[in-house]
Tab-separated table of C-alpha atoms in Angstrom:
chain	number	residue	atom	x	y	z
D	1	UNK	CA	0.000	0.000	0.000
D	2	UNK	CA	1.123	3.689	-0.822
D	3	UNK	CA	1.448	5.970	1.903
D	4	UNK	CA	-0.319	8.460	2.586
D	5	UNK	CA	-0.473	12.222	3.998
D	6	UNK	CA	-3.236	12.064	6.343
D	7	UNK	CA	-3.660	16.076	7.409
D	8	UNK	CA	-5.737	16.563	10.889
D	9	UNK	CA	-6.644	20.004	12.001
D	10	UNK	CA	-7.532	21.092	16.006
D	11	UNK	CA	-8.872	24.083	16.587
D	12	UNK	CA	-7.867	23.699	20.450
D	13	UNK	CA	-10.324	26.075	22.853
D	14	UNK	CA	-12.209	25.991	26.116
D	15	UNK	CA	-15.268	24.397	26.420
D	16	UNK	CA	-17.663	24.659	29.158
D	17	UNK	CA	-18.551	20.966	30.438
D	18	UNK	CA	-20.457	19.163	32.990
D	19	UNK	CA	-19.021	15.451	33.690
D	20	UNK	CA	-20.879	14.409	37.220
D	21	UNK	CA	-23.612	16.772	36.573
D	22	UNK	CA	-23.123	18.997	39.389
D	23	UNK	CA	-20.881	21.197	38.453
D	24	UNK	CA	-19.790	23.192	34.996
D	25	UNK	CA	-16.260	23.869	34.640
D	26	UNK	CA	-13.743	25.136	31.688
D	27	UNK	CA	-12.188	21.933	30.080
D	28	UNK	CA	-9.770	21.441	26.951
D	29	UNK	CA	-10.885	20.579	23.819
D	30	UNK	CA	-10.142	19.725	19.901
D	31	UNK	CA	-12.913	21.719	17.147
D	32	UNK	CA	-15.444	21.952	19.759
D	33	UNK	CA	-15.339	18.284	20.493
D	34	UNK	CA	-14.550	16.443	23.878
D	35	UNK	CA	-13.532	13.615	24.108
D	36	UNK	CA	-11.478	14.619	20.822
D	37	UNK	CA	-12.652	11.796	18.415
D	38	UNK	CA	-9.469	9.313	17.965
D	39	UNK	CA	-6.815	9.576	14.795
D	40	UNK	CA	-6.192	6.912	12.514
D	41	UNK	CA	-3.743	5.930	10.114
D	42	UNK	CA	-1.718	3.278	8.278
D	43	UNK	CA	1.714	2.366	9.010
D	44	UNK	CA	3.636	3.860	6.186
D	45	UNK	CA	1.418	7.432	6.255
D	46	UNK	CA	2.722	10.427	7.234
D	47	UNK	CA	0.232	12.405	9.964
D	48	UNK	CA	0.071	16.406	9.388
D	49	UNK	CA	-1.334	17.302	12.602
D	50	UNK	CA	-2.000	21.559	12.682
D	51	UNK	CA	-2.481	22.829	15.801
D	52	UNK	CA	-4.539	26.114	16.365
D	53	UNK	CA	-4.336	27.605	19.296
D	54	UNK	CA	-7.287	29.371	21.000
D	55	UNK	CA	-6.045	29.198	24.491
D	56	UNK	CA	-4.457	32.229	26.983
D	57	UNK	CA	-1.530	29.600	26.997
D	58	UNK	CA	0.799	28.170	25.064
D	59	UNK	CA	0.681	24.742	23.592
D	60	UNK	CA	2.385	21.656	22.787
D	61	UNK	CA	1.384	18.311	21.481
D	62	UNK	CA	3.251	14.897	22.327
D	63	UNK	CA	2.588	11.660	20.291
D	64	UNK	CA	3.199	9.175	23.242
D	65	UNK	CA	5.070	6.500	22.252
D	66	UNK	CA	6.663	6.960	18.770
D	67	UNK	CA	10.035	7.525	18.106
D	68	UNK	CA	11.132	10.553	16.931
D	69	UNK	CA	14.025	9.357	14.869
D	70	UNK	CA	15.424	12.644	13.268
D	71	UNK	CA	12.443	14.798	14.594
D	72	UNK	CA	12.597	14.960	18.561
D	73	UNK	CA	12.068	18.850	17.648
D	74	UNK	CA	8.473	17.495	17.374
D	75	UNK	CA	8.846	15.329	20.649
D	76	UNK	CA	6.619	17.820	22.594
D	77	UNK	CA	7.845	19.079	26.374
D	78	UNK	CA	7.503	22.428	26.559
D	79	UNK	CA	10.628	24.536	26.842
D	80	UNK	CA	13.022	21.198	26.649
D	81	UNK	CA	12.418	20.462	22.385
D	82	UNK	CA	10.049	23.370	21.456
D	83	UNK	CA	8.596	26.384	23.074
D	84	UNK	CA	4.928	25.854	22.576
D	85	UNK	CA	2.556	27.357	20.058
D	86	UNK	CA	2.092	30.798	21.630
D	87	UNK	CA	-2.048	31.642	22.129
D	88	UNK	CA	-3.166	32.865	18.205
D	89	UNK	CA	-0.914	30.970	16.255
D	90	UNK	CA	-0.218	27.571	14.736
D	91	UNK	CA	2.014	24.974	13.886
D	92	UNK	CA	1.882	21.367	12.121
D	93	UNK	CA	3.538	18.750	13.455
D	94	UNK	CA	4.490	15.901	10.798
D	95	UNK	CA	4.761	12.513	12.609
D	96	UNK	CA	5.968	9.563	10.368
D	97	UNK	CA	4.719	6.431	11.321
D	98	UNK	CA	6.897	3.737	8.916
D	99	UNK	CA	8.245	2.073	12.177
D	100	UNK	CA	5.740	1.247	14.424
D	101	UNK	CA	1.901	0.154	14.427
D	102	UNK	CA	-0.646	-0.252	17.317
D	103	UNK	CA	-2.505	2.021	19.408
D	104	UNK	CA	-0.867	5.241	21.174
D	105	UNK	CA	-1.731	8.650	22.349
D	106	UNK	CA	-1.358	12.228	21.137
D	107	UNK	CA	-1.278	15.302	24.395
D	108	UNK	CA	-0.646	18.470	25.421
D	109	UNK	CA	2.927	18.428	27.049
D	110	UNK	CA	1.824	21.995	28.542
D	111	UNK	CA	0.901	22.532	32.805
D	112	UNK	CA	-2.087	20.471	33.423
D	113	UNK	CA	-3.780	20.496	29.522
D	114	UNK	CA	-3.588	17.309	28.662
D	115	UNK	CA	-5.414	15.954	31.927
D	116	UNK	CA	-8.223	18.975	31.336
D	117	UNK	CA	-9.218	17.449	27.560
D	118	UNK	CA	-6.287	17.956	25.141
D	119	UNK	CA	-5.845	14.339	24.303
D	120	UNK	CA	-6.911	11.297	22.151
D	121	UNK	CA	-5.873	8.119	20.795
D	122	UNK	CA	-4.176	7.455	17.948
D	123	UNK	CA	-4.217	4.100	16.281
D	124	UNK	CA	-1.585	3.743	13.782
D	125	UNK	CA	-2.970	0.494	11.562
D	126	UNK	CA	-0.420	-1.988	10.728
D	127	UNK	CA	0.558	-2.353	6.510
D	128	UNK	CA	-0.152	-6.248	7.486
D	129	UNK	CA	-3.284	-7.304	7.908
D	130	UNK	CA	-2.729	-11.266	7.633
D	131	UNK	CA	-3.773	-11.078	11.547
D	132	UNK	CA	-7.579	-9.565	10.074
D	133	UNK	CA	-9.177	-13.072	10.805
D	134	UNK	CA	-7.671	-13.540	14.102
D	135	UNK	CA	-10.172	-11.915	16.079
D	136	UNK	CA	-14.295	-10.230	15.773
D	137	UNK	CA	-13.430	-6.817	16.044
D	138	UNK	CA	-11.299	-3.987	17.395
D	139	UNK	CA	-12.205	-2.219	20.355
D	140	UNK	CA	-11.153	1.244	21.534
D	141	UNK	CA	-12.033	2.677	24.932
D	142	UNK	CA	-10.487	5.610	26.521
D	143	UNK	CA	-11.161	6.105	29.971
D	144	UNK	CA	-10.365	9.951	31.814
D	145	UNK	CA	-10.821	11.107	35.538
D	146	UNK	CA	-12.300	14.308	36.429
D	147	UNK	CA	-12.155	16.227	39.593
D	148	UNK	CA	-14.195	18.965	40.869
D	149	UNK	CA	-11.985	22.266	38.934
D	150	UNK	CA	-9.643	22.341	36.346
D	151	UNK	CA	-6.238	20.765	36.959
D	152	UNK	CA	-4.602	24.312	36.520
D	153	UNK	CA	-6.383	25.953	38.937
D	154	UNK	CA	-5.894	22.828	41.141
D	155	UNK	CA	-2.126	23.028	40.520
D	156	UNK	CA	-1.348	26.255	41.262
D	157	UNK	CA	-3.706	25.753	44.374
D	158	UNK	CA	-1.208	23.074	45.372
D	159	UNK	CA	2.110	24.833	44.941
């Protein structure tokens, strides 16, 4: 199979959410979605992930898990490989994906963002599929943990 360029665009902002139906609180999220819906690709494709930032903070994104052979620039930590995308802006990230397959995650590596919404899976499908028949079906679940505030606020509570 041909690879691929497989271009994803967030438009990362606030949203105003309501897990445990008590309370309403400012969350993370990915075009006005949360959970952010998962991203998938083939083994082989190349993912052009643009992130917009909407936030009063800067952000980074971290593909957890894949190397970053010849592109740790694009590893994510903010202020150790790359300073963050400063609030108005935007910046693509290309992650390659012709080493590994199987199921990771894509964060913020910014404070607290990742644990307030800024996160999905992405499953990176392997070029073989001889292991099709193997098994019914696929199954993706994603669990989070929410507390009472945002983890910001409860961080700098903490400190």
């Amino acid at each position: 199979a041909l690879a691929v360029r497989v271009q994803v665009t967030w438009d990362i902002g606030y949203l105003n959410i309501s897990r445990d139906g008590l309370s309403t609180w400012r969350a993370i999220g990915a075009n006005g979605q949360l959970p952010i819906p998962p991203i998938y690709v083939t083994q082989g494709d190349v993912l052009e992930l643009t992130a917009i930032n909407h936030l009063d903070m800067p952000v980074t994104l971290h593909a957890h898990g894949l190397f970053q052979r010849n592109s740790t620039y694009y590893d994510g930590p903010a202020l150790i490989t790359e300073c963050g995308i400063p609030p108005g802006s935007q910046f693509t990230y290309i992650i390659e994906t012709r080493d590994q397959s199987g199921t990771y995650w894509v964060h913020s590596h910014y404070r607290m963002e990742g644990i307030d919404g800024l996160r999905t899976a992405l499953v990176i499908l392997d070029q073989d599929m001889s292991l099709l028949d193997e098994y019914d079906e696929d199954v993706l679940l994603t669990l989070e943990d929410w507390g009472q505030e945002p983890n910001n606020d409860l961080m700098e509570r903490l400190q």
